[in-house]
C-alpha positions as a Python dict, from the first residue, in 0.01 Angstrom:
ca = {
    (1, 'M'): (0, 0, 0),
    (2, 'E'): (337, 167, -14),
    (3, 'R'): (629, 52, -226),
    (4, 'H'): (938, -46, -27),
    (5, 'L'): (1290, -25, -168),
    (6, 'V'): (1553, -191, 52),
    (7, 'A'): (1923, -141, -17),
    (8, 'F'): (2143, -407, 141),
    (9, 'V'): (2470, -241, 245),
    (10, 'R'): (2774, -324, 452),
    (11, 'A'): (2919, -60, 681),
    (12, 'P'): (3211, 84, 478),
    (13, 'R'): (3493, -21, 705),
    (14, 'L'): (3842, -72, 570),
    (15, 'G'): (3920, -439, 521),
    (16, 'T'): (3560, -562, 555),
    (17, 'V'): (3409, -462, 219),
    (18, 'K'): (3472, -601, -132),
    (19, 'T'): (3721, -858, -4),
    (20, 'R'): (3729, -1052, -333),
    (21, 'L'): (3795, -731, -523),
    (22, 'A'): (4058, -635, -265),
    (23, 'A'): (4251, -951, -348),
    (24, 'G'): (4316, -801, -692),
    (25, 'I'): (4339, -424, -638),
    (26, 'G'): (4428, -388, -270),
    (27, 'T'): (4228, -321, 44),
    (28, 'C'): (4228, 60, 24),
    (29, 'A'): (4133, 69, -345),
    (30, 'A'): (3850, -180, -286),
    (31, 'W'): (3722, 22, 10),
    (32, 'S'): (3729, 342, -197),
    (33, 'F'): (3553, 170, -486),
    (34, 'Y'): (3279, 45, -254),
    (35, 'R'): (3215, 389, -105),
    (36, 'R'): (3205, 555, -448),
    (37, 'T'): (2981, 294, -604),
    (38, 'A'): (2742, 282, -310),
    (39, 'S'): (2708, 662, -313),
    (40, 'R'): (2659, 662, -691),
    (41, 'V'): (2380, 405, -666),
    (42, 'L'): (2212, 525, -348),
    (43, 'R'): (2210, 903, -391),
    (44, 'P'): (1927, 919, -649),
    (45, 'L'): (1739, 621, -507),
    (46, 'L'): (1715, 736, -147),
    (47, 'T'): (1566, 1073, -243),
    (48, 'D'): (1310, 935, -489),
    (49, 'R'): (956, 992, -363),
    (50, 'R'): (806, 709, -566),
    (51, 'W'): (894, 461, -291),
    (52, 'Q'): (981, 434, 77),
    (53, 'S'): (1355, 370, 98),
    (54, 'W'): (1527, 159, 362),
    (55, 'L'): (1890, 77, 432),
    (56, 'A'): (1942, -275, 564),
    (57, 'V'): (2284, -260, 727),
    (58, 'T'): (2536, -520, 836),
    (59, 'P'): (2694, -566, 1086),
    (60, 'D'): (2394, -492, 1303),
    (61, 'A'): (2583, -257, 1535),
    (62, 'A'): (2642, -21, 1243),
    (63, 'A'): (2267, 42, 1212),
    (64, 'T'): (2272, 253, 1526),
    (65, 'G'): (2572, 466, 1437),
    (66, 'R'): (2620, 759, 1202),
    (67, 'C'): (2489, 665, 859),
    (68, 'P'): (2736, 732, 573),
    (69, 'W'): (2438, 778, 339),
    (70, 'P'): (2231, 1041, 524),
    (71, 'N'): (1940, 1051, 278),
    (72, 'A'): (1820, 709, 391),
    (73, 'S'): (1462, 729, 514),
    (74, 'R'): (1499, 440, 753),
    (75, 'V'): (1788, 223, 868),
    (76, 'I'): (1731, -136, 983),
    (77, 'R'): (1951, -429, 1081),
    (78, 'Q'): (1996, -717, 841),
    (79, 'G'): (2021, -961, 1131),
    (80, 'P'): (2200, -1297, 1150),
    (81, 'G'): (2231, -1575, 895),
    (82, 'N'): (2334, -1600, 533),
    (83, 'L'): (2217, -1360, 264),
    (84, 'G'): (1903, -1563, 202),
    (85, 'D'): (1810, -1563, 570),
    (86, 'R'): (1854, -1187, 586),
    (87, 'M'): (1656, -1112, 271),
    (88, 'A'): (1374, -1344, 378),
    (89, 'R'): (1360, -1166, 714),
    (90, 'V'): (1327, -825, 550),
    (91, 'M'): (1052, -954, 322),
    (92, 'T'): (863, -1067, 632),
    (93, 'V'): (898, -769, 868),
    (94, 'L'): (831, -469, 644),
    (95, 'P'): (486, -308, 630),
    (96, 'P'): (241, -420, 359),
    (97, 'G'): (328, -349, -2),
    (98, 'P'): (567, -479, -267),
    (99, 'V'): (934, -502, -168),
    (100, 'V'): (1234, -463, -397),
    (101, 'I'): (1579, -547, -258),
    (102, 'I'): (1897, -424, -426),
    (103, 'G'): (2267, -442, -360),
    (104, 'V'): (2509, -160, -435),
    (105, 'D'): (2762, -355, -643),
    (106, 'A'): (2613, -272, -985),
    (107, 'P'): (2729, 82, -1073),
    (108, 'D'): (2476, 114, -1357),
    (109, 'L'): (2173, 54, -1135),
    (110, 'A'): (1943, 357, -1170),
    (111, 'P'): (1599, 473, -1049),
    (112, 'A'): (1451, 367, -1384),
    (113, 'H'): (1539, 4, -1305),
    (114, 'V'): (1367, 23, -967),
    (115, 'E'): (1056, 183, -1116),
    (116, 'Q'): (1048, -91, -1380),
    (117, 'A'): (1069, -354, -1105),
    (118, 'F'): (779, -205, -909),
    (119, 'R'): (568, -180, -1224),
    (120, 'A'): (638, -546, -1295),
    (121, 'L'): (519, -638, -946),
    (122, 'G'): (182, -489, -1033),
    (123, 'E'): (124, -802, -1241),
    (124, 'C'): (394, -1051, -1139),
    (125, 'D'): (474, -1233, -817),
    (126, 'T'): (850, -1182, -845),
    (127, 'V'): (1099, -974, -1039),
    (128, 'F'): (1473, -1024, -1088),
    (129, 'G'): (1762, -819, -1218),
    (130, 'P'): (2013, -1086, -1328),
    (131, 'S'): (2386, -1020, -1331),
    (132, 'A'): (2652, -1152, -1564),
    (133, 'D'): (2817, -1359, -1291),
    (134, 'G'): (2516, -1586, -1230),
    (135, 'G'): (2374, -1386, -940),
    (136, 'Y'): (2130, -1097, -937),
    (137, 'W'): (2146, -728, -851),
    (138, 'L'): (1774, -693, -771),
    (139, 'V'): (1497, -915, -642),
    (140, 'G'): (1141, -814, -568),
    (141, 'L'): (834, -982, -426),
    (142, 'R'): (473, -874, -461),
    (143, 'R'): (408, -1032, -116),
    (144, 'R'): (41, -1100, -177),
    (145, 'P'): (-161, -1305, -135),
    (146, 'R'): (138, -1455, 47),
    (147, 'I'): (514, -1411, 81),
    (148, 'L'): (695, -1663, -136),
    (149, 'E'): (987, -1844, 29),
    (150, 'I'): (1252, -1842, -244),
    (151, 'F'): (1588, -1801, -71),
    (152, 'A'): (1641, -2138, 101),
    (153, 'G'): (1928, -2357, -14),
    (154, 'V'): (2075, -2101, -253),
    (155, 'R'): (2449, -2120, -316),
    (156, 'W'): (2530, -1755, -250),
    (157, 'S'): (2834, -1583, -403),
    (158, 'T'): (2853, -1847, -678),
    (159, 'E'): (2744, -1868, -1040),
    (160, 'H'): (2449, -2080, -922),
    (161, 'A'): (2272, -1818, -708),
    (162, 'F'): (2024, -1702, -972),
    (163, 'D'): (1938, -2053, -1095),
    (164, 'D'): (1899, -2184, -740),
    (165, 'T'): (1659, -1902, -653),
    (166, 'I'): (1453, -1953, -969),
    (167, 'A'): (1431, -2325, -887),
    (168, 'N'): (1261, -2233, -557),
    (169, 'L'): (973, -2055, -732),
    (170, 'P'): (633, -2225, -731),
    (171, 'A'): (531, -2353, -1073),
    (172, 'A'): (243, -2106, -1090),
    (173, 'A'): (452, -1800, -996),
    (174, 'K'): (466, -1525, -1257),
    (175, 'T'): (815, -1375, -1287),
    (176, 'A'): (953, -1068, -1465),
    (177, 'M'): (1315, -1015, -1570),
    (178, 'L'): (1497, -684, -1598),
    (179, 'D'): (1807, -612, -1802),
    (180, 'E'): (2131, -786, -1710),
    (181, 'L'): (2381, -559, -1534),
    (182, 'I'): (2742, -611, -1428),
    (183, 'D'): (2772, -681, -1055),
    (184, 'I'): (3128, -604, -948),
    (185, 'D'): (3271, -846, -694),
    (186, 'D'): (3619, -915, -834),
    (187, 'V'): (3883, -776, -1068),
    (188, 'E'): (3747, -958, -1373),
    (189, 'A'): (3403, -802, -1328),
    (190, 'L'): (3560, -459, -1272),
    (191, 'E'): (3756, -482, -1596),
    (192, 'H'): (3448, -605, -1780),
    (193, 'W'): (3252, -304, -1658),
    (194, 'R'): (3529, -59, -1745),
    (195, 'L'): (3549, -195, -2099),
    (196, 'A'): (3172, -166, -2130),
    (197, 'Q'): (3192, 200, -2023),
    (198, 'I'): (3456, 270, -2289),
    (199, 'K'): (3235, 116, -2557),
    (200, 'I'): (2939, 329, -2445),
    (201, 'R'): (3145, 650, -2457),
    (202, 'N'): (3278, 565, -2803),
}
């Protein structure tokens, strides 16, 4: 069974991406940041032969247009509903094999993280990459012997998203955790990440 990496992306249209970040740095700067970060994250992932890569795009109409990340193997629609509805749908419709879903808001996300997630799914039912804001930058499901339903009732875009998802896991589910990364959705997270980069360089 093939490994499936799915990157959830929003069509990079001015005024529709990183709206919380835009409230602090302006619409154009937020749009530019999104395009740069998405390219930084996706470029090495979409060309990695260790998995089949997919782009799950919103809005749906953008899935049929010119893809701004041309190395994507396959482009699919996210479909309607909240984030949980859309991730659950992807987990259901893809061909057999483990599925790892990522966003493109964590600039430090690298192929090594994705490989670690797939390795974890060799033994675990689920894997998470938690973020400092109470959400997560990666979630993966083994999808056998069945697909776990873990996204219902989650308070998305809040500090409760990770805890709500964990609460949905069956008691017997085996879960792996990756390193915490900074997921950048607002100015505070952006400054936190920039300070972390300065510390690394020094």
